Short mmCIF file of C-alpha atoms in Angstrom, two decimals:
data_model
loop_
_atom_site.label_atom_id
_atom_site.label_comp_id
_atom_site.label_asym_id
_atom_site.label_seq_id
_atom_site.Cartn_x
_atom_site.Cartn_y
_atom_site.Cartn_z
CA UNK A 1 9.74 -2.09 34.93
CA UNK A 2 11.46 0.56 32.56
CA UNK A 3 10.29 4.02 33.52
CA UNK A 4 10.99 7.51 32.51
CA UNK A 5 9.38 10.93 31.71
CA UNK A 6 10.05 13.63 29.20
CA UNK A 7 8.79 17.33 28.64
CA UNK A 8 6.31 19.45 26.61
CA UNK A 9 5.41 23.08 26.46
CA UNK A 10 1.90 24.04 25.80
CA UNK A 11 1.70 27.34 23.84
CA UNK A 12 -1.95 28.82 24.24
CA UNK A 13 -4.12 28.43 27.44
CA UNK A 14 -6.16 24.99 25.85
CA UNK A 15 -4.47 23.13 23.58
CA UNK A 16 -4.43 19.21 23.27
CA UNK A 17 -1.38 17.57 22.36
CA UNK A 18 -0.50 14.72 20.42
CA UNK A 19 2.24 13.04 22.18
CA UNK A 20 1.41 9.06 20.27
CA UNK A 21 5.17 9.31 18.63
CA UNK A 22 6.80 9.96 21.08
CA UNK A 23 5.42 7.16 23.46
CA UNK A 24 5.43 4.62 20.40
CA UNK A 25 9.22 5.62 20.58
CA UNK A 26 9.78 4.74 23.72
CA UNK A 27 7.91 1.03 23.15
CA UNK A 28 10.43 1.25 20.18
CA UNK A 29 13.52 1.36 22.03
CA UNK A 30 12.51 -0.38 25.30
CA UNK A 31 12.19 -3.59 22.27
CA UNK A 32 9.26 -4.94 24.74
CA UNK A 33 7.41 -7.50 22.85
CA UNK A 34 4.05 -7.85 25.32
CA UNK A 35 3.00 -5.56 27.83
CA UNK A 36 1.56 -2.35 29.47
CA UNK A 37 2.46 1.29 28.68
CA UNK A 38 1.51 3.74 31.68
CA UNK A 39 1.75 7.05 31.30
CA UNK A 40 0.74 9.97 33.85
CA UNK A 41 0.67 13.02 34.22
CA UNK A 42 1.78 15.16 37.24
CA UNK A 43 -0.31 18.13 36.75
CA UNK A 44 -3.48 19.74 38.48
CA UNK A 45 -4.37 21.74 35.45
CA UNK A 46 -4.09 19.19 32.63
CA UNK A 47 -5.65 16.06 31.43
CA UNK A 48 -4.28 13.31 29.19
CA UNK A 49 -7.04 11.74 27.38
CA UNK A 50 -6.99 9.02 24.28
CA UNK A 51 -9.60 10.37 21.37
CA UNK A 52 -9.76 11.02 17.40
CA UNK A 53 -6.62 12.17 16.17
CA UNK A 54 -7.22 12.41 12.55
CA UNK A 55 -9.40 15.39 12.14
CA UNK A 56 -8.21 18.38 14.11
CA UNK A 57 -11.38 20.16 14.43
CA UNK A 58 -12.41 16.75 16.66
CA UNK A 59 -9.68 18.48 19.33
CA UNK A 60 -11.13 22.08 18.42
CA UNK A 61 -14.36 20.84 19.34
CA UNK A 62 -13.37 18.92 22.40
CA UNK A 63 -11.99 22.16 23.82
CA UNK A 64 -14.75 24.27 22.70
CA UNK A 65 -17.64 22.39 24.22
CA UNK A 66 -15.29 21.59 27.56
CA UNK A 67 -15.26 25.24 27.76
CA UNK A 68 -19.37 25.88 27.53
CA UNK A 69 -19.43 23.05 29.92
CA UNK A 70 -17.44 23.85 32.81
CA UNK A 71 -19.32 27.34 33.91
CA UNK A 72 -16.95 30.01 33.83
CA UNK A 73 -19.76 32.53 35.82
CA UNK A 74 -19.87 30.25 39.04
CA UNK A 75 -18.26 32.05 42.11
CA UNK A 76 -14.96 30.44 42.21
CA UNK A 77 -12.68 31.16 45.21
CA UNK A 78 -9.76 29.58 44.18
CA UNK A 79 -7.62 32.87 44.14
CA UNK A 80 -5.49 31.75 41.20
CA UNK A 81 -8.66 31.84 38.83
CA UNK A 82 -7.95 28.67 37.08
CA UNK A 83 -10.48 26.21 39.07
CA UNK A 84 -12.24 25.35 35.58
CA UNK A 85 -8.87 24.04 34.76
CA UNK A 86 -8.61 21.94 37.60
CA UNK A 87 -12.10 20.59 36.66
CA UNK A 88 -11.48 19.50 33.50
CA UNK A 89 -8.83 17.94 34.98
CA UNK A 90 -11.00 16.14 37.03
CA UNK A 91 -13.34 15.20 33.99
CA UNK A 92 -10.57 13.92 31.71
CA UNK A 93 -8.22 12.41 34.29
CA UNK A 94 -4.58 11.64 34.58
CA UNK A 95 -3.69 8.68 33.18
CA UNK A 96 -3.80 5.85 30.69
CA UNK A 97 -3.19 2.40 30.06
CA UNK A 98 -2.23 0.49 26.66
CA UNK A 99 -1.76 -2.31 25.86
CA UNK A 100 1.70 -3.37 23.85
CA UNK A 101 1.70 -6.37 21.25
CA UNK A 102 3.86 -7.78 19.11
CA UNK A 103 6.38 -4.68 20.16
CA UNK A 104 3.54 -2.33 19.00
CA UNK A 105 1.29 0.23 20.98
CA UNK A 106 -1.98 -1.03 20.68
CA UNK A 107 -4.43 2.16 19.46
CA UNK A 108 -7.67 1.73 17.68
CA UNK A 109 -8.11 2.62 14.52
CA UNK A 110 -8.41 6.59 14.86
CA UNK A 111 -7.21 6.63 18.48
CA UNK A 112 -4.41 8.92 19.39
CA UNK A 113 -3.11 9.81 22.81
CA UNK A 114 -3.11 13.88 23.90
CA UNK A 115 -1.75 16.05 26.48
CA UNK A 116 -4.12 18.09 27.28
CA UNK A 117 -3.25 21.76 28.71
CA UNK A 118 -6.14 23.63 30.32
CA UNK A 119 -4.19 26.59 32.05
CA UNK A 120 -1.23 27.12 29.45
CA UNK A 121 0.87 28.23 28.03
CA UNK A 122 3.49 26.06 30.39
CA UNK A 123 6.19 23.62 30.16
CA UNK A 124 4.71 20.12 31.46
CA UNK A 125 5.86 16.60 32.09
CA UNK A 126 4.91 13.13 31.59
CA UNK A 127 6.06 9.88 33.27
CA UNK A 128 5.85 6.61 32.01
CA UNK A 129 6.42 2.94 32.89
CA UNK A 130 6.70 -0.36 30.96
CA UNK A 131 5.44 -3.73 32.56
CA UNK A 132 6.61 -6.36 30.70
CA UNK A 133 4.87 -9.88 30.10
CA UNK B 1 -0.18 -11.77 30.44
CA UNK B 2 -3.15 -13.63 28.45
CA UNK B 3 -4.80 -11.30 26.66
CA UNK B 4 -7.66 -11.31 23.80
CA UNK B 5 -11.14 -9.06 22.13
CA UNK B 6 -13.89 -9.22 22.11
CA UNK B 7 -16.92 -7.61 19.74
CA UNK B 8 -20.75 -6.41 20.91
CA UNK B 9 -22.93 -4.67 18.86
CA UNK B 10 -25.12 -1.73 19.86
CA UNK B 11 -28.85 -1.11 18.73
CA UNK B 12 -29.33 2.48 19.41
CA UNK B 13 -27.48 6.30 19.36
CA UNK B 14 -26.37 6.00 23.23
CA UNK B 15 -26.68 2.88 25.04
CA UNK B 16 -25.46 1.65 28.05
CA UNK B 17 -24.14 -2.52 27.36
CA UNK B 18 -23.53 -4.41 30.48
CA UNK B 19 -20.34 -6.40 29.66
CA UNK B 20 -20.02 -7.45 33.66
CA UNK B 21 -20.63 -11.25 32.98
CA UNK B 22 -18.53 -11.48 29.64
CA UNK B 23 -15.30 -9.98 31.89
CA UNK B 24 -16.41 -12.82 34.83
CA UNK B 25 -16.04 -15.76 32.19
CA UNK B 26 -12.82 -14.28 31.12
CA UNK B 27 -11.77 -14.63 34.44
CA UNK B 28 -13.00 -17.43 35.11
CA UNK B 29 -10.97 -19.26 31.76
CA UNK B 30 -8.36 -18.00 33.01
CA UNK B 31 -8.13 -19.82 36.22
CA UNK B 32 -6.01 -16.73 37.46
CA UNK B 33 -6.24 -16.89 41.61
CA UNK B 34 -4.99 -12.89 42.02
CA UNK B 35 -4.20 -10.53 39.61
CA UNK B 36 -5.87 -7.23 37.53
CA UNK B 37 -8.04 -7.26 34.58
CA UNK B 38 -7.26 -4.55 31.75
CA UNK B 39 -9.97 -3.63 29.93
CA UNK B 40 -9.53 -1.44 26.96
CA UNK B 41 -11.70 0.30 24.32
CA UNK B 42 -10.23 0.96 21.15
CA UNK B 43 -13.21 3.65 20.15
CA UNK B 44 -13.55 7.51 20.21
CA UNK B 45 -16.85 7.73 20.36
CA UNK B 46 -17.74 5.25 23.08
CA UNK B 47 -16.84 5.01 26.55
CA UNK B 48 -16.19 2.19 29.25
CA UNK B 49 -17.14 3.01 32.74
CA UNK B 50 -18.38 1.13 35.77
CA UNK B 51 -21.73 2.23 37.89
CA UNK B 52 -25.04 0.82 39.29
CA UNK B 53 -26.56 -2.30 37.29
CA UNK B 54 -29.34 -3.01 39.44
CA UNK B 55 -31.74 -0.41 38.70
CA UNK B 56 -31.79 0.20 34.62
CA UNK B 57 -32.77 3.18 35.63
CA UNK B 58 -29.73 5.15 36.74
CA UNK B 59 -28.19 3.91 33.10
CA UNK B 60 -31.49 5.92 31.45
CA UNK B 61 -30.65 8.58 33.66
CA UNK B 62 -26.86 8.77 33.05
CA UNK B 63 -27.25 8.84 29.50
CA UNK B 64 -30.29 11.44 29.57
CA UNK B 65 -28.04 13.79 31.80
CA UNK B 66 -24.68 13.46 29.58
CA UNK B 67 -26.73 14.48 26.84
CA UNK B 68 -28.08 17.17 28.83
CA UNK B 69 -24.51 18.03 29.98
CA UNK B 70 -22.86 18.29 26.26
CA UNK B 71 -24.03 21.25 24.39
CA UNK B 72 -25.88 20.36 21.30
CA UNK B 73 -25.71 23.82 20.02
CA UNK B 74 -21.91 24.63 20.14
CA UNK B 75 -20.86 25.13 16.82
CA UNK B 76 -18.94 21.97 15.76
CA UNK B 77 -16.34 21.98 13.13
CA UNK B 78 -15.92 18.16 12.84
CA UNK B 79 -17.57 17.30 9.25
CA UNK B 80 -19.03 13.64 10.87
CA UNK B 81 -21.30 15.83 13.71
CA UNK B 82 -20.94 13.49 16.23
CA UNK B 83 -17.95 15.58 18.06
CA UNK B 84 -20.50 15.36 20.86
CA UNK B 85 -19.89 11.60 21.42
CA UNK B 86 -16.18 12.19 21.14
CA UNK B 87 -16.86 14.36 24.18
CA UNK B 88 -18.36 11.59 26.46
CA UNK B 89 -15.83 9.55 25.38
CA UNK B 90 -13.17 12.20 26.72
CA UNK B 91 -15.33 12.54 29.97
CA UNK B 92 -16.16 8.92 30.55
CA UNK B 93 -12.78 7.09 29.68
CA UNK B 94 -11.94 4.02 27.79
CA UNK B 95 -10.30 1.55 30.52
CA UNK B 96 -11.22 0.01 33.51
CA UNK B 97 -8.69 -1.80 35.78
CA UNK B 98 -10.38 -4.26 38.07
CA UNK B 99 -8.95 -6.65 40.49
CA UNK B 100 -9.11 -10.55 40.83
CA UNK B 101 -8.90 -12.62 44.19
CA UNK B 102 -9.71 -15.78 44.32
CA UNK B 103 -10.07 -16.24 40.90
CA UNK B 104 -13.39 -13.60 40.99
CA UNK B 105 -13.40 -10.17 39.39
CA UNK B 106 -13.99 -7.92 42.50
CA UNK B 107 -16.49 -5.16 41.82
CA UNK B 108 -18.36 -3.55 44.67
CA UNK B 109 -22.00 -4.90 45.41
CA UNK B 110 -23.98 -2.65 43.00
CA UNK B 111 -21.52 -2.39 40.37
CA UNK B 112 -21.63 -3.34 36.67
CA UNK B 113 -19.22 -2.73 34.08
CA UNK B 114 -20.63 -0.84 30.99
CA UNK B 115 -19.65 -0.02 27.36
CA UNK B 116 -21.03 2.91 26.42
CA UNK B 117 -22.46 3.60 22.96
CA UNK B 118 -22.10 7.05 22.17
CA UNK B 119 -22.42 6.90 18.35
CA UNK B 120 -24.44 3.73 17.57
CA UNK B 121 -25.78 1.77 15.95
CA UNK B 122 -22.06 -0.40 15.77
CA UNK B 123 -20.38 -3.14 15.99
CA UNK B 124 -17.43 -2.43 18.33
CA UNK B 125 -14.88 -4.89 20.20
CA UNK B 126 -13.18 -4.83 23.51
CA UNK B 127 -10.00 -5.46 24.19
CA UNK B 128 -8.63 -7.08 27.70
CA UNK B 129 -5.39 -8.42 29.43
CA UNK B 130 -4.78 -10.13 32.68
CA UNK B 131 -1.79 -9.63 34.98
CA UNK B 132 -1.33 -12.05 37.65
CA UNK B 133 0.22 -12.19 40.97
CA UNK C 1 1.05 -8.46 44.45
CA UNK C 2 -0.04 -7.38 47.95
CA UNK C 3 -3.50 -5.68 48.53
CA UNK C 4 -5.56 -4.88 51.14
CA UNK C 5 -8.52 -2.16 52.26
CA UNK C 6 -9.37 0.51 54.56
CA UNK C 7 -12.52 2.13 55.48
CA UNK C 8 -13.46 6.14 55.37
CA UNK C 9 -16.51 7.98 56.79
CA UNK C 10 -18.05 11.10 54.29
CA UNK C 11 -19.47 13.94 56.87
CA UNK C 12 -21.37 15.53 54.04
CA UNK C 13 -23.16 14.99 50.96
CA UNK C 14 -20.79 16.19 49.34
CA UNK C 15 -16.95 16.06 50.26
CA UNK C 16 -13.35 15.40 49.06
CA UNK C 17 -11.80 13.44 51.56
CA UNK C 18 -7.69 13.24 51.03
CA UNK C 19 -5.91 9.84 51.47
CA UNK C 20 -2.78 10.43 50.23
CA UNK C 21 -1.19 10.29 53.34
CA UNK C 22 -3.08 6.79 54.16
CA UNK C 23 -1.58 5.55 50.71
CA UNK C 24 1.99 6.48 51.58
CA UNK C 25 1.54 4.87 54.86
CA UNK C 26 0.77 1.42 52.70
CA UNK C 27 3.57 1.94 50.08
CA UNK C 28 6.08 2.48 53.24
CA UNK C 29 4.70 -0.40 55.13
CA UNK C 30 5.30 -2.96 51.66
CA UNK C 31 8.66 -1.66 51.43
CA UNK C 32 8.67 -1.62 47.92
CA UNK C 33 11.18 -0.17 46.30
CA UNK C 34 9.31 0.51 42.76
CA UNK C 35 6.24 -0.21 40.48
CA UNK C 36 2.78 0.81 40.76
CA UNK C 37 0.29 1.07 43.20
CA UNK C 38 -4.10 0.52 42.12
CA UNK C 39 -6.59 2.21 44.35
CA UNK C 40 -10.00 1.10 43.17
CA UNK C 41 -13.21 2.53 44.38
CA UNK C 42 -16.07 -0.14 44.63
CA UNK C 43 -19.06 2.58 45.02
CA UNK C 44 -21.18 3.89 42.71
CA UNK C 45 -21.68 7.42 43.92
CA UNK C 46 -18.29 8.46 44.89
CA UNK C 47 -15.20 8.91 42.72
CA UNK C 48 -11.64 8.38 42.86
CA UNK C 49 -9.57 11.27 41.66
CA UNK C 50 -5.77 13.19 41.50
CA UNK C 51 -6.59 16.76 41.80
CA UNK C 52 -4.44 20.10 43.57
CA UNK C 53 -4.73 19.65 47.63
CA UNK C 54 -3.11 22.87 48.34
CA UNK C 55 -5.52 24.93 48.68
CA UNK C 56 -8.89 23.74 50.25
CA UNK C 57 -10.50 26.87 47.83
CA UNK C 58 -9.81 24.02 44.73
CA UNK C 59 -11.68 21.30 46.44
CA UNK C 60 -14.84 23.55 46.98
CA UNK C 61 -15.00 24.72 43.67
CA UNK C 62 -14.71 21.63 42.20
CA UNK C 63 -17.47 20.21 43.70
CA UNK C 64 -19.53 23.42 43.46
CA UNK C 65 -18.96 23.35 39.94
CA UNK C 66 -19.57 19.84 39.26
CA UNK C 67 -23.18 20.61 40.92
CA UNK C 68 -23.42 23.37 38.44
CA UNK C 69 -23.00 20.76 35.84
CA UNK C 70 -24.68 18.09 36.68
CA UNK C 71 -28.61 19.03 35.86
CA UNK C 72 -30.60 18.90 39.23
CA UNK C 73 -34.03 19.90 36.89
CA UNK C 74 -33.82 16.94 34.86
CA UNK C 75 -36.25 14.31 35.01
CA UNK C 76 -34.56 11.50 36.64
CA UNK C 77 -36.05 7.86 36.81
CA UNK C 78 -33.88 6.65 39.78
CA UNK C 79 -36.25 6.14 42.42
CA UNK C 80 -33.54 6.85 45.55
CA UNK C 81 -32.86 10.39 43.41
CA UNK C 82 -29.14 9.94 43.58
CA UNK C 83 -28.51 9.72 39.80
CA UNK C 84 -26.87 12.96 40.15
CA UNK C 85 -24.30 11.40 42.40
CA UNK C 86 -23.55 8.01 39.74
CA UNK C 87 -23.25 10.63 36.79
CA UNK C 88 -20.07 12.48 39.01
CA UNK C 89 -19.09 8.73 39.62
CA UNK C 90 -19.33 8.37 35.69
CA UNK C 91 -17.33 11.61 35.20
CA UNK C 92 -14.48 11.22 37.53
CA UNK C 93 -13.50 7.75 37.61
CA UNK C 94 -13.50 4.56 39.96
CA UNK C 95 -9.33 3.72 40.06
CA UNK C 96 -6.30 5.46 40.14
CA UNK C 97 -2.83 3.99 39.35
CA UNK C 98 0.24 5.98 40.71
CA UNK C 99 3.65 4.91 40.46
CA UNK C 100 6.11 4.01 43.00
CA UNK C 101 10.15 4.42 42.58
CA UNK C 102 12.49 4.79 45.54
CA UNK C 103 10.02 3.19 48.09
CA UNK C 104 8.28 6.49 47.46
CA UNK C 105 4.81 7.37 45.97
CA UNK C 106 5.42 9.31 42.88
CA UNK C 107 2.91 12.30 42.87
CA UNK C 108 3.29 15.74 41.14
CA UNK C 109 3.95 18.68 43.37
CA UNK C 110 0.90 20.41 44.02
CA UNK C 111 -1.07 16.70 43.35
CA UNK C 112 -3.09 14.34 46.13
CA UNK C 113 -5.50 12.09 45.90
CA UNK C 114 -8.78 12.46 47.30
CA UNK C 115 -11.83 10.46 47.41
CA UNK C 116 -14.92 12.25 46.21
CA UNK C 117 -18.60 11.45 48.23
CA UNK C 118 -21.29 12.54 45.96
CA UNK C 119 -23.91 10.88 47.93
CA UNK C 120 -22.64 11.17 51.97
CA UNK C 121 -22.85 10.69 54.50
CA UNK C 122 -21.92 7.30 54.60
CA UNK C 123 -19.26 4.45 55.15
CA UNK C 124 -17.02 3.75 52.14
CA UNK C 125 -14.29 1.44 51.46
CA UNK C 126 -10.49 1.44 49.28
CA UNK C 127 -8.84 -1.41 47.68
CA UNK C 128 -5.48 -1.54 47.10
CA UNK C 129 -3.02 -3.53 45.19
CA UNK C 130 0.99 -3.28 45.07
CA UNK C 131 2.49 -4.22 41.72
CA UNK C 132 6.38 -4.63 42.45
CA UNK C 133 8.97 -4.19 39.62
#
C-alpha cells in the first residue's frame, strides 16, 4: 500500500478544513485505478469528518451548534482546559474511508472531506494510505 | 474488490432504515469466505451507524434524543435550515467497516446496521465494496 | 488477513478501558511489517474510540460530559432504560482502523485507544483483523 502524510495549520481555535484537493491529488499521482483511500488523523483535539462543502455557513453552523452542545460550564479537570476539544473529537472521530473508481475519489454529490481543528490555532498532520484492488 | 450501490427511500424527517439483510445478501453473492465489507454513504444529511435492532424502541429513542441533543434554536446561517441534520450526520458517521468469516457478515448478537434519515423524505443510495482475504 | 478476539471486563457503568497496549501485543505477534489493523466492537452500548491517554483527567471528563449530553429526563421507550448508553454507542463509533508501518502501530503522540462501557459492568469482546501490504 502507498502511504504518506502531509501538514496543515489551523488559524483560529475551530475551524474546519477542506483538505478534498489535496487527497484527490494524491489518488492523482498514485494513478490507482480501484481502491481505498484512508486517511487519519493523529490528533486528540481534532476531528476529520466528510459533510456539505458547498455552502460555508453549513461548516459555520457545524461549529456553532458543536459548541452549544458540548457544555462548556461542566467541571472539567483536565488542567489544560481544552477537554470540550477532546470531545468533539470523540463525536466526530478520526478517520475515513473512500472509496476510489475509475482513478477518481468517490464523494457524493455535495460531500467534501474537512480537517477539523477544535483547539487551534496549530500546525496538524494527516496520514494516508492507498489499498489497491 | 467487487463493489456496487444501492438506493432506499425514506418516508419520514428522521428515520432509522435497517439495511442489515440487504448487506447479508451482498455477502452472500459474493461467495467471499473472509474479508471486510465497506459501506459508504454518499449523503450529508444522513448517517450510517450500527446499534440494537431488536427492540424498535431504542431506534425511537435514539432519534428522539439526537434531536434533543442538537439545538433547534442556534441561529443557523445555512439558507436550506436543515444544518441540524448535517450535524447528526457529522456525529453519527457515514461508513461502517464490518468483517466476513465464513462467508457471513459478523455483527454482534443484537446488532443491526442502520441508515439514518436525517432530512427525509428521499431517495438515497448506498454505496459498498468488499476486500477479501 | 489474520484476525482474532480477546475479552475485557468494565468495573463500572461507566469506564474507558485502554487497549492499546493489547493491540501492539497482536501487531508484534503477526509480524507484519505494514498495512492496517480493524478493531471492531460488536456491542451496542459501548464504543470504540482514539482519544488523549495521558492524562486520566481527559478520560473523566469525557465521559462526564458525554452524560451531560446525553438527556437522562427524556422520555425513553427502551424498556431495560439503557438507551442512554446505545445513543454514546451511536456517537462514538463501533471500529477503528489504525495503520501499521515498520511492524509498528502507527498512533499520534499523545493518542490510545480505549474502549468506552456505557452500560458496565459487564463482559465485552474485540475483533481484530490484520490487513498486510
Amino acid at each position: 500500500m502507498a502511504n504518506g502524510s502531509f501538514s496543515l495549520s489551523s488559524h483560529t481555535r475551530l475551524e474546519m478544513i477542506d483538505v478534498t484537493a489535496e487527497l484527490q491529488k494524491i489518488v492523482r499521482e498514485q494513478a490507482i485505478d480501484s481502491g481505498v483511500l484512508y486517511v487519519y488523523n493523529p490528533h486528540t483535539t481534532a476531528g476529520l469528518l466528510i459533510n456539505e462543502g458547498a455552502d460555508p455557513d453549513v461548516q459555520r453552523d457545524l461549529l456553532g451548534a458543536l459548541q452549544k452542545i458540548v457544555p462548556a460550564n461542566y467541571l472539567y479537570r483536565h488542567a489544560e482546559g481544552n477537554s470540550p476539544a477532546h470531545l468533539m473529537t470523540a463525536m466526530t472521530g478520526t478517520s475515513v474511508q473512500i472509496f476510489i473508481e475509475q482513478g477518481q475519489l468517490q464523494l457524493g454529490t455535495w460531500q467534501r472531506v474537512f480537517f477539523s481543528e477544535f483547539d487551534g490555532p496549530r500546525s496538524r498532520k494527516l496520514w494516508w494510505k492507498i489499498l489497491a484492488g
